[in-house]
Coordinates of C-alpha atoms in Angstrom, one line a residue:
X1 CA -5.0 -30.3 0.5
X2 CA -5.1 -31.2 -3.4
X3 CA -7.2 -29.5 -5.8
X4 CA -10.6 -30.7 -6.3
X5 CA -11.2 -31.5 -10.5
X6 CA -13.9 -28.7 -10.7
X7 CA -11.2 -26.4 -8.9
X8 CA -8.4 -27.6 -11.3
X9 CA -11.2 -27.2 -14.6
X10 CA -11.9 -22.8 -12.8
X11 CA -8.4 -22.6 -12.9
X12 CA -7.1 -23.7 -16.2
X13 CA -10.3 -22.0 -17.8
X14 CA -9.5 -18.5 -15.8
X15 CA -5.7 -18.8 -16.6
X16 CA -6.9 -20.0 -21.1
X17 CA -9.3 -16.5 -20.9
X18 CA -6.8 -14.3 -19.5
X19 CA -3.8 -15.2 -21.6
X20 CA -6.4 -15.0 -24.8
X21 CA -7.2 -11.7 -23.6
X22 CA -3.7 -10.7 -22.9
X23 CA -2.7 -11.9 -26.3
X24 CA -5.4 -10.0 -28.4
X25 CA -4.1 -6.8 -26.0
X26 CA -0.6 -7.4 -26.9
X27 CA -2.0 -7.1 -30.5
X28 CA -4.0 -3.7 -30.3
X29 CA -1.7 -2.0 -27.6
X30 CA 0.2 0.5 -29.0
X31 CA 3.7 0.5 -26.8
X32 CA 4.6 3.4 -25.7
X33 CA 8.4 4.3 -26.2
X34 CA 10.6 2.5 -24.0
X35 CA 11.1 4.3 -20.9
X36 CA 12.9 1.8 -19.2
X37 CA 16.2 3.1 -21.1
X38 CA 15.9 6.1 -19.0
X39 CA 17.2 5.8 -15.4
X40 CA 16.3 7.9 -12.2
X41 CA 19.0 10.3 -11.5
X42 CA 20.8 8.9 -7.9
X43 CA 19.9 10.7 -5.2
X44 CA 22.7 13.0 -4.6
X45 CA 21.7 15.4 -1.8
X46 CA 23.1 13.5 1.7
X47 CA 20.1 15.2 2.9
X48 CA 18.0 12.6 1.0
X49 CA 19.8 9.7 2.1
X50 CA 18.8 10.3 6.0
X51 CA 15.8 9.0 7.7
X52 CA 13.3 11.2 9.3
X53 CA 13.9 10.4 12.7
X54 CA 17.2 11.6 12.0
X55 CA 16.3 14.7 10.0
X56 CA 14.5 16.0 12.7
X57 CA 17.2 15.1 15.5
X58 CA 19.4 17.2 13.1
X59 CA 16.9 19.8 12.7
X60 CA 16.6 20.4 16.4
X61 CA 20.1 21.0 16.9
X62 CA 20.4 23.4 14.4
X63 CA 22.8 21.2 12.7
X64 CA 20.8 22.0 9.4
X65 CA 17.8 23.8 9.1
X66 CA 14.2 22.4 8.0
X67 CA 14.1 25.1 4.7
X68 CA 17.3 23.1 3.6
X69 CA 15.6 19.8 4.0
X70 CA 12.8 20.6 2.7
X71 CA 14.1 22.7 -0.4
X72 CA 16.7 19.7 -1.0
X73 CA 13.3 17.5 -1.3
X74 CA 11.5 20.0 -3.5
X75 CA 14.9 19.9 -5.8
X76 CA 14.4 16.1 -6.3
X77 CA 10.9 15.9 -6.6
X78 CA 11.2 18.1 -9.3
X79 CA 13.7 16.3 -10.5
X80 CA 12.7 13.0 -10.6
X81 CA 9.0 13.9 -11.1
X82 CA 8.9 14.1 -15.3
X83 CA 9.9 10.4 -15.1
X84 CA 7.8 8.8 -12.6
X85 CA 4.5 11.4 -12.4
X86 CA 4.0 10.8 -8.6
X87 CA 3.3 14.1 -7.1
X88 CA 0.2 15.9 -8.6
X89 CA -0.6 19.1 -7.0
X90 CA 2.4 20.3 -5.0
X91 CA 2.2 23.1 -2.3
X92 CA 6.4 24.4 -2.1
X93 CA 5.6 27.7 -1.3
X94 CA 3.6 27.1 1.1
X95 CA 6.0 24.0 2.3
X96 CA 9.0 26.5 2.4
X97 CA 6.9 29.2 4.1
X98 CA 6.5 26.2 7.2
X99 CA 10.0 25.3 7.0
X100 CA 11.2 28.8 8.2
X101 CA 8.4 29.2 10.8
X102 CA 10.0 25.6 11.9
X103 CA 13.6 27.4 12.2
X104 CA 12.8 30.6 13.8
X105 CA 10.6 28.8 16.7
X106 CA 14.3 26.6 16.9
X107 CA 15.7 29.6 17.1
X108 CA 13.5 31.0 19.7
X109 CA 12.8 28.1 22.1
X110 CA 14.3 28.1 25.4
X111 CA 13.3 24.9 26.9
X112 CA 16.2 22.8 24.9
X113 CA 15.9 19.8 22.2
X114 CA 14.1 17.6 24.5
X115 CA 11.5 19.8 24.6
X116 CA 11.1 20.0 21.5
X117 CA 11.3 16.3 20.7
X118 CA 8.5 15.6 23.4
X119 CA 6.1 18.2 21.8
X120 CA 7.1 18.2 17.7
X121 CA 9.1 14.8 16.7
X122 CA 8.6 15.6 13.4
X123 CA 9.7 19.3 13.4
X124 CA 10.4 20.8 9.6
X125 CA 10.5 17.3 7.8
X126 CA 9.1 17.0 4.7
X127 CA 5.7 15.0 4.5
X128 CA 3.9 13.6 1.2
X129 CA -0.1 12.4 1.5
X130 CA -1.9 10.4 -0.8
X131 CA -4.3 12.3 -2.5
X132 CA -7.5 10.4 -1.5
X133 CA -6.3 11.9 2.4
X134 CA -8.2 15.8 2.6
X135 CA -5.1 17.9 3.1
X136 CA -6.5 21.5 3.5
X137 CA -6.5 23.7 0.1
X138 CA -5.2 20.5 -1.8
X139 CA -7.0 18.4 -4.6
X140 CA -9.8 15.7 -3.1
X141 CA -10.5 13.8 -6.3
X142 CA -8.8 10.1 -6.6
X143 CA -8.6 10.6 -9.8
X144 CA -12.4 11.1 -10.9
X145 CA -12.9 13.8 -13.9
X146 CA -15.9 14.3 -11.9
X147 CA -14.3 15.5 -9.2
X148 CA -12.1 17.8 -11.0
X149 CA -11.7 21.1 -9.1
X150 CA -13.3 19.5 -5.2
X151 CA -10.5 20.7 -2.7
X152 CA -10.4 19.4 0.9
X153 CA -11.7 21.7 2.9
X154 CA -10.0 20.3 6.7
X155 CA -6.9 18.0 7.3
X156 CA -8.0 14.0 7.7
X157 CA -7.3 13.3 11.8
X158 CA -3.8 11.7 11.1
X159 CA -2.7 14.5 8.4
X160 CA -3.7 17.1 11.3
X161 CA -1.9 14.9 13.8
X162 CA 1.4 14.9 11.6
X163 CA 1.2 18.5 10.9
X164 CA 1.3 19.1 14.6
X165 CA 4.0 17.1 15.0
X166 CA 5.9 19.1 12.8
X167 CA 5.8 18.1 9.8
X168 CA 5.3 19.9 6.6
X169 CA 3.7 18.4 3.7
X170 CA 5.0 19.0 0.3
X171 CA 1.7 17.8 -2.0
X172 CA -0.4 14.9 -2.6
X173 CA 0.5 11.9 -4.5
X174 CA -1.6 10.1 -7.3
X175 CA -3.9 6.8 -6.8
X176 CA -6.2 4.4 -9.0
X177 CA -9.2 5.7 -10.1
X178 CA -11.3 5.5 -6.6
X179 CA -8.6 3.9 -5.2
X180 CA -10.0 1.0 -6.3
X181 CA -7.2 -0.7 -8.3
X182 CA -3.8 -2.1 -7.9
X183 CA -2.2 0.3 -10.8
X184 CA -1.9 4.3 -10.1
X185 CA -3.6 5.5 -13.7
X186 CA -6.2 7.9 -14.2
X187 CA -7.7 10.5 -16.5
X188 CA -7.5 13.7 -14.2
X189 CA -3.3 12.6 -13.9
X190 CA -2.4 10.2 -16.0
X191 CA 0.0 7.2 -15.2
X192 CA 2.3 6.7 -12.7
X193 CA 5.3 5.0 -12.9
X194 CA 7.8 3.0 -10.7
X195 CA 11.0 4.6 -10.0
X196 CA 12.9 1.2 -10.8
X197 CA 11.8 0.6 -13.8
X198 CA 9.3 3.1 -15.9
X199 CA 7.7 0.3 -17.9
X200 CA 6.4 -1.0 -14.7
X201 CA 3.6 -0.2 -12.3
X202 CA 4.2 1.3 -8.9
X203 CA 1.4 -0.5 -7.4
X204 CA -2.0 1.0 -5.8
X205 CA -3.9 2.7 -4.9
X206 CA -0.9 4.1 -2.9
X207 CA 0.8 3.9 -5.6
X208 CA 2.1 7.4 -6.2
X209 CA 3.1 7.7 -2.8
X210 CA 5.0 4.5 -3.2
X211 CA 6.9 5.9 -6.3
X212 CA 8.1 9.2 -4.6
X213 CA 9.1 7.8 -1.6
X214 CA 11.5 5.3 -3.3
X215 CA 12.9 7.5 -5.7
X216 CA 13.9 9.7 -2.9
X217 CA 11.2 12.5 -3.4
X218 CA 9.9 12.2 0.4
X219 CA 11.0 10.4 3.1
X220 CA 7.7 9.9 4.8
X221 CA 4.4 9.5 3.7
X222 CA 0.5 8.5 4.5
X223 CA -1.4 5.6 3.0
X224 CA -4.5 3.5 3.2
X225 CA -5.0 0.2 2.5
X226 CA -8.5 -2.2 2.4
X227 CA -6.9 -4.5 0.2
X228 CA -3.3 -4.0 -0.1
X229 CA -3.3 -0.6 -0.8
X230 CA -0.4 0.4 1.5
X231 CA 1.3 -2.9 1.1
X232 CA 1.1 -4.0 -2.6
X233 CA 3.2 0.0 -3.4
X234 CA 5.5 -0.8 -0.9
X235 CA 6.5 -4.0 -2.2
X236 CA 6.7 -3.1 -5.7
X237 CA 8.7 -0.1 -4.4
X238 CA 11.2 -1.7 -2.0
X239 CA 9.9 0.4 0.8
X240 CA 8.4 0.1 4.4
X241 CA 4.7 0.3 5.0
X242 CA 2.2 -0.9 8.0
X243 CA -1.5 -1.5 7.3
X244 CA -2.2 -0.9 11.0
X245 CA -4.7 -3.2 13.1
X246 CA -8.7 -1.5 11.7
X247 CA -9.7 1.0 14.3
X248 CA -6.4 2.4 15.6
X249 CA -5.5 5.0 13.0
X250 CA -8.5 7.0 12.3
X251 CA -10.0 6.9 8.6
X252 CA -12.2 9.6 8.4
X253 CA -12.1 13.1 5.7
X254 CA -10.9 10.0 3.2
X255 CA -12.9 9.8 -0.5
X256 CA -14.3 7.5 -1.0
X257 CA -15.8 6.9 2.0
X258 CA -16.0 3.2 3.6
X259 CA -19.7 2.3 3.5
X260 CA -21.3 -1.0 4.5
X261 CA -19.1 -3.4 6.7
X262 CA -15.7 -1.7 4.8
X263 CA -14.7 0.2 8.2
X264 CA -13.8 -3.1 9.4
X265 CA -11.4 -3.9 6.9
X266 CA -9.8 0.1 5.8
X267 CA -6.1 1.1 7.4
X268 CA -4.1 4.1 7.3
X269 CA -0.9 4.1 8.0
X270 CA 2.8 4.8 7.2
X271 CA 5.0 4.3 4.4
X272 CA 8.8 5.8 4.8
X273 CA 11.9 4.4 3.5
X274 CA 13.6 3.6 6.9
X275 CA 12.1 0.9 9.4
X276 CA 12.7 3.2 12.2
X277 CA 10.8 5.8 11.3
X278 CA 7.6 3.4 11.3
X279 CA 7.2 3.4 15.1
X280 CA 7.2 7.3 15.1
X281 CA 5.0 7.9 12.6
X282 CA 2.9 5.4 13.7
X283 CA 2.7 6.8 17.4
X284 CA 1.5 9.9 16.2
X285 CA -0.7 9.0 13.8
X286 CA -2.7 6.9 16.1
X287 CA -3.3 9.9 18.3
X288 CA -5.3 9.3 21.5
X289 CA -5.9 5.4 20.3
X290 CA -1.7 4.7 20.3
X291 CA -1.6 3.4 24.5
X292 CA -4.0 0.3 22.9
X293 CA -0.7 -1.0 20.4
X294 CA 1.6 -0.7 23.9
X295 CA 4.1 0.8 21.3
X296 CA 6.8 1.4 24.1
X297 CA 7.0 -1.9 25.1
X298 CA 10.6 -3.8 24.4
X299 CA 10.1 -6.5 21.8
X300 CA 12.0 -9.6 22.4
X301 CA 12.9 -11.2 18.8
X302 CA 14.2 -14.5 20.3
X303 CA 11.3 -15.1 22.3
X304 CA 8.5 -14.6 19.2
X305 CA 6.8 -17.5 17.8
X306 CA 7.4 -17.8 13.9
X307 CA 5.5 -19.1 11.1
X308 CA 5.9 -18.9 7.3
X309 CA 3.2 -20.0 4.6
X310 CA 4.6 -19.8 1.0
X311 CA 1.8 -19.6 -1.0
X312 CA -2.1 -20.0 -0.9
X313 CA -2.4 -23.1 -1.5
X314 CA -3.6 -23.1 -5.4
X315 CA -6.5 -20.9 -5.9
X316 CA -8.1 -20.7 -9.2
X317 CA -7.7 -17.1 -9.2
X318 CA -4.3 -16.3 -8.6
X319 CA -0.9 -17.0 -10.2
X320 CA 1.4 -19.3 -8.4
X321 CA 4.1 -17.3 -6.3
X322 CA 7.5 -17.0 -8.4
X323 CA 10.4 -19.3 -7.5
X324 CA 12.5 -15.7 -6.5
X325 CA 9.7 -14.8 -3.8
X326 CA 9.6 -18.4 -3.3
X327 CA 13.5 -18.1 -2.5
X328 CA 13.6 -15.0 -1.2
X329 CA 10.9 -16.5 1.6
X330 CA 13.1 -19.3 2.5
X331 CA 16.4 -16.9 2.4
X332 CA 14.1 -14.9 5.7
X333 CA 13.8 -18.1 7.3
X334 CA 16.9 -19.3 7.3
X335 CA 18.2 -15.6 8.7
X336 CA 15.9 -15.8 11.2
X337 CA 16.9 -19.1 12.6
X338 CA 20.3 -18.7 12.1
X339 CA 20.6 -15.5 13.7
X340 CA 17.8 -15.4 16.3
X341 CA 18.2 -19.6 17.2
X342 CA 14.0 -19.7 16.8
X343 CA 12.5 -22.0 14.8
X344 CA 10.4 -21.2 11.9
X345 CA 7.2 -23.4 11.2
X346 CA 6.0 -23.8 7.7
X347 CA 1.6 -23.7 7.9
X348 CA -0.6 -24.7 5.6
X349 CA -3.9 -23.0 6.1
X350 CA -6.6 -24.4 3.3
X351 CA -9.1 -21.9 4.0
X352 CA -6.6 -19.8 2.3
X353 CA -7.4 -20.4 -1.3
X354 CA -10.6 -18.8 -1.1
X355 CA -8.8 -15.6 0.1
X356 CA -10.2 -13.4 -3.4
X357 CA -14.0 -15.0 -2.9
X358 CA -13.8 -14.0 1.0
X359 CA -12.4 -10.5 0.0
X360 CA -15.4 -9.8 -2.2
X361 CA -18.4 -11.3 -0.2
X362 CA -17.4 -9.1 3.0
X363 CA -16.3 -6.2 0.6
X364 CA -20.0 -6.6 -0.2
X365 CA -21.6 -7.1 3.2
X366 CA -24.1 -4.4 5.1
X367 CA -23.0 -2.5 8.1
X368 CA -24.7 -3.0 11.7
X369 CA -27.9 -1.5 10.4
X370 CA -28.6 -3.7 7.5
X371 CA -27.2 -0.5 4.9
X372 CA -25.2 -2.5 2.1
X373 CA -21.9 -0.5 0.7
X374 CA -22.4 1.9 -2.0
X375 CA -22.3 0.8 -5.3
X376 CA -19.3 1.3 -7.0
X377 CA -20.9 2.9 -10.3
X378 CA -22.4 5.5 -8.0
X379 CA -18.9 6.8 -7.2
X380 CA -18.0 6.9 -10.4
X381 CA -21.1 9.5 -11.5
X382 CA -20.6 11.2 -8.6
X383 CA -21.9 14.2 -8.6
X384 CA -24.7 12.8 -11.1
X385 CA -26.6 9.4 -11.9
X386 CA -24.6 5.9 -11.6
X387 CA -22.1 5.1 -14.2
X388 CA -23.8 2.5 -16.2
X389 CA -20.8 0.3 -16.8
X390 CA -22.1 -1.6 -20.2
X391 CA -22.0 1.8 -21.8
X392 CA -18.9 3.2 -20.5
X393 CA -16.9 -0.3 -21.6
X394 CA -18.2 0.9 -25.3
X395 CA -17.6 4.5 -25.3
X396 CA -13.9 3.0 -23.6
X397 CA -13.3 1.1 -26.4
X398 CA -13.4 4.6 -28.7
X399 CA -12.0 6.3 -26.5
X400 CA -14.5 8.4 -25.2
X401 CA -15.3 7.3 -21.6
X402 CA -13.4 9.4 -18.6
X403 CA -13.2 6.3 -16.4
X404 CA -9.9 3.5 -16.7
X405 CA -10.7 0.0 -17.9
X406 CA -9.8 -1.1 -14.6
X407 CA -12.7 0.9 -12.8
X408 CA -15.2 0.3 -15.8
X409 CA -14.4 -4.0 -14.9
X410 CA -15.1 -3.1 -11.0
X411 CA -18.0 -1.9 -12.1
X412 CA -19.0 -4.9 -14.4
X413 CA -17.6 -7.3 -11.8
X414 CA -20.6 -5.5 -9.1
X415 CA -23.1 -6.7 -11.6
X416 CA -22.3 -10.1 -11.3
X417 CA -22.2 -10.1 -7.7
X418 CA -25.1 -12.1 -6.1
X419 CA -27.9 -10.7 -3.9
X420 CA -27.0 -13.4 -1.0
X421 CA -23.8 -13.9 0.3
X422 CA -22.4 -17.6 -0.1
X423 CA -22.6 -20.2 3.3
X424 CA -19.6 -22.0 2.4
X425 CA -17.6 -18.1 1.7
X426 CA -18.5 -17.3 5.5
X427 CA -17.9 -20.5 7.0
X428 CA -15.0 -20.6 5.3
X429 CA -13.3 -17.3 6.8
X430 CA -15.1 -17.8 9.7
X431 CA -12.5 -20.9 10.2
X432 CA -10.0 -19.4 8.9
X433 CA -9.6 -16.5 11.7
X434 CA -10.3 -18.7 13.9
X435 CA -7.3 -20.9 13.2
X436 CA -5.0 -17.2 12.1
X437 CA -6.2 -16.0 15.6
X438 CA -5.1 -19.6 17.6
X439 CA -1.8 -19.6 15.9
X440 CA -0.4 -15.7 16.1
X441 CA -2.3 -15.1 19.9
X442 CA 0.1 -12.1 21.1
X443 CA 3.3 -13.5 20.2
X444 CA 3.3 -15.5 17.0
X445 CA 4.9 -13.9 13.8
X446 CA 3.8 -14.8 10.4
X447 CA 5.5 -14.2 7.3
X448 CA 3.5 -14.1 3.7
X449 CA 4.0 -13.6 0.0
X450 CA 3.5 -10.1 -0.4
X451 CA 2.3 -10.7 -4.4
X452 CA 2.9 -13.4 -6.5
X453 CA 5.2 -11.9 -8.9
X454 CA 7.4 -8.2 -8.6
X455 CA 5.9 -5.4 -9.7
X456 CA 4.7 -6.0 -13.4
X457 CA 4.1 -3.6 -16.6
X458 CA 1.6 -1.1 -17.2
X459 CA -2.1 -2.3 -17.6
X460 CA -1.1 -6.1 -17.3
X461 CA -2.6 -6.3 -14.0
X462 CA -6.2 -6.4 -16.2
X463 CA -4.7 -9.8 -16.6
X464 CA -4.3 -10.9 -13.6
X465 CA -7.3 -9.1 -11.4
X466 CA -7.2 -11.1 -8.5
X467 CA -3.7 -11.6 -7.8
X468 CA -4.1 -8.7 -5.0
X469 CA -5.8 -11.5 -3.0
X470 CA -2.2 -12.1 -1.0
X471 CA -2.4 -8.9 0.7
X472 CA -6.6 -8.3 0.4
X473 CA -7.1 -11.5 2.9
X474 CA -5.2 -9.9 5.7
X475 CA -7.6 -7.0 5.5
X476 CA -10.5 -8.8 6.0
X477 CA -8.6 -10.8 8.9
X478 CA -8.3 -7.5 10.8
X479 CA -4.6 -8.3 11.3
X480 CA -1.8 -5.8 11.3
X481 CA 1.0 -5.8 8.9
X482 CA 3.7 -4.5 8.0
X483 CA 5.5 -4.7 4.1
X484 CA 8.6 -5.1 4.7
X485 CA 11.7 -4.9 1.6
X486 CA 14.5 -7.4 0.8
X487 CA 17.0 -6.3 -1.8
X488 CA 16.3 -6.5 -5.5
X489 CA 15.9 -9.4 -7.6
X490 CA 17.0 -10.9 -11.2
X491 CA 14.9 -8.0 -12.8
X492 CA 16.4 -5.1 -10.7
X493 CA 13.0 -5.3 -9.4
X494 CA 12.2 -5.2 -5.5
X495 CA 11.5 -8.4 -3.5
X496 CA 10.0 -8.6 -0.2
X497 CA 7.7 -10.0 2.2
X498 CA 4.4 -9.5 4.7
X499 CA 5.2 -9.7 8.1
X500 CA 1.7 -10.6 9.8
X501 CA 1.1 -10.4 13.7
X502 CA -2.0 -10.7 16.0
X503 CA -4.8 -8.0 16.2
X504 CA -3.2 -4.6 18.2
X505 CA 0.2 -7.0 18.3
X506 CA 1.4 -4.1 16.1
X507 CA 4.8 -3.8 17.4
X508 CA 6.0 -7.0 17.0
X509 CA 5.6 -6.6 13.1
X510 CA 7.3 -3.1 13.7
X511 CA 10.4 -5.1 15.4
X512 CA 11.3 -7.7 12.6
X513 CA 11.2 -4.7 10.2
X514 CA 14.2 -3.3 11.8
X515 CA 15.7 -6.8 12.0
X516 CA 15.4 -7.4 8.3
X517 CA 16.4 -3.9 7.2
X518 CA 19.3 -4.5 8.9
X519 CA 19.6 -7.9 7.7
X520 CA 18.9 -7.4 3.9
X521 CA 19.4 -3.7 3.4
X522 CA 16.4 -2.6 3.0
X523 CA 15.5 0.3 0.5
X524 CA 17.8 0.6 -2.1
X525 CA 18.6 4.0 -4.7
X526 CA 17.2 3.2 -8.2
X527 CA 18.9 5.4 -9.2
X528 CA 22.3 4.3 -7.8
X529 CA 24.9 3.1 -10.4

């Protein structure tokens, strides 16, 4: 379906304001010195170069023991941490205090490994958490000055769940301010940066748990994800991540808290550098709501239904997809019929290029009991009176205010928002599940441009806002999916691709990861020569 002229006249003046506004920036910014001279160190330590299933098979049979994994892990973080500022509050003593309680109860246990493999998968391997997840004694702030000093008094249900599988967490990671944002970048931390390239972002508000996990700092961690959260790091990252089906993985001890209809569209879920640890960490984080993803059931490849959309169609708000993601698309398709003889169906789904406007009206919509979500610039005074955005965009500009830009515009953005939700929005998305719903049922496979272009520099997201709308769509859809890497492109930057399946149809997405890991090599060193 064409662009209508009023569509075509929104996008050409969206696309003439932000490149005026990204040329006055490239005027006033001040660059930083290049840190994209400086390269990650590889990750030398064979320890760092195994996946966490593994790990903990090894572990088990005392084939190496969980203080050696987890100091080899504390070793890189530290060193790799000055360049990418991922970790923010580590806990090591505490981490190595675990790791020996891990290898005397090894040392101790007399029922054998399989045993211990029913009852603790994850025994003594090294866990990181984003830092908006309450991990006991550790930092609760996302970033807000605020906040500075709040520590999480209890473990979030799947931190507790991972801990008593086993696992031992190392720290918390950085996020956006309020998690709000698709670039890691506060005042309480400071900037986070991707391990492939420092000049560039490592996504958000995941983000610093995307960094550390690709420059081999942890080999699993948690994230959330009500826009892309979870999927957008990953990506720009070249790791795995699953934004689980809404309702499975439980979101509470989180801040901020969901509030209004937001429930509906929030995930946690995994993010590891190996496809097969997904399933794992997936089982256990869904606790007592795992039997309704039928996780142990076989998965067929050949006998999935696939379909592929390349792009959304032309909205006004986002840039057009790259010809490399373009490619890199059509290279997945090709594999897949090649090697699994299905056939691939390109879709076109219209309702698609509203997928930005859709996000924000049911972002915006009251829960069951008429409550709308809380406003924005209330989190950001928290514990005091709403931020009043007007004022913090001035004492910004001399460098006064203790929010980002990017939280002071999500704050300025709220103001504009409309007290009634638009028809045509609803109706919109109402046809559009309908339609995503007919075509995956509980076999059909989708794949989708993860982000129209590879992870891009510091603060030039402010110039393209919306562009999260490829991965923010999916959340409102309630569908699961999982991020999924596919080598490295032209920049040495990662490429990749969503891999979209029906609602609680989990596993299929979980199965063509492990298919295109093995396919296209999934996470690769940045640090490697």
């Amino acid at each position: 379906m064409a662009l209508s002229l009023l569509e075509k006249a929104q996008s050409w003046l969206f696309r003439a304001a932000t490149a005026l506004f990204f040329a006055i920036f490239q005027l006033l910014w001040t660059q930083r010195p290049a840190a994209s001279v400086r390269k990650l160190p590889p990750a030398g330590n064979p320890l760092l170069l195994q996946s966490a299933t593994q790990l903990a098979r090894r572990i088990r049979r005392k084939e190496v023991s969980s203080v050696e994994v987890v100091q080899a892990y504390i070793d890189r973080i530290q060193e790799v941490n000055p360049f990418v500022n991922a970790v923010v509050k580590d806990r090591f003593a505490a981490a190595l205090q675990e790791a020996a309680q891990v290898d005397k109860l090894i040392e101790e246990e007399t029922g054998g490994e399989e045993v211990l493999e029913d009852r603790l998968p994850l025994l003594g391997v090294p866990l990181s958490v984003k830092e908006s997840f309450s991990l006991q004694g550790m930092p609760l702030t996302t970033g807000l000055m605020s906040r500075r000093g709040v520590v999480a008094p209890v473990d979030a249900p799947p931190v507790a769940l991972l801990k008593r599988a086993g696992a031992v967490p190392l720290g918390v990671t950085n996020t956006s301010e309020l998690c709000m944002w698709l670039e890691s970048h506060n005042h309480l931390y400071g900037v986070t940066c991707n391990p492939y390239d420092l000049e560039r972002i490592p996504g958000g508000s995941s983000g610093g748990e995307g960094s550390i996990l690709a420059a081999a700092g942890a080999v699993v961690g948690v994230g959330s994800d009500i826009g892309g959260s979870i999927r957008i790091p990953c990506f720009f990252n070249g790791i795995f991540g699953h934004k689980t089906t809404p309702g499975v993985v439980s979101c509470e001890n989180q801040y901020p808290p969901p509030s209004g209809r937001q429930m509906d569209y929030l995930s946690s879920g995994p993010m590891c550098r190996y496809a097969e640890d997904l399933l794992p960490m997936l089982k256990i984080m869904a606790g007592p709501n795992a039997h309704k993803l039928s996780l142990n059931a076989d998965v067929d490849l050949k006998k999935l239904r696939f379909f592929s959309i390349p792009h959304d169609g032309g909205s006004p708000y986002t840039h057009p997809v790259s010809r490399e993601l373009l490619d890199i698309q059509k290279k997945v398709v090709e594999r897949l019929e090649a090697d699994l003889g299905v056939r691939v169906q390109r879709v076109c789904l219209p309702e698609l290029r509203y997928s930005f406007q859709i996000w924000d009206t049911y972002m915006g919509l009251p829960d069951k009991e008429g409550k709308p979500p809380r406003a924005f610039a209330e989190l950001m005074g928290e514990p005091g009176r709403p931020a009043w955005a007007l004022w913090e965009l001035l004492k910004r500009m001399v460098g006064k205010s203790d929010h980002t830009m990017p939280a002071i515009m999500v704050a300025l953005l709220e103001m504009t928002h409309l007290s009634k939700s638009s028809p045509f929005i609803i109706r919109q998305k109402e046809e559009l599940q309908k339609k995503i719903d007919e075509l995956l049922g509980t076999d059909g496979v989708l794949l989708y441009p993860s982000h129209p272009r590879v992870a891009p520099k510091h603060h030039h997201p402010l110039f393209r806002p919306f562009d999260f709308a490829y991965t923010g769509i999916l959340n409102i859809l309630g569908l699961p999916v999982t991020q999924c890497p596919l080598g490295l492109g032209a920049e040495g930057l990662p490429l990749g691709v969503q891999v979209v399946a029906g609602k609680l149809q989990d596993r299929l997405t979980l199965a063509v990861a492990l298919y295109l890991e093995k396919t296209f090599g999934g996470w690769r060193d940045p640090g490697a020569k």
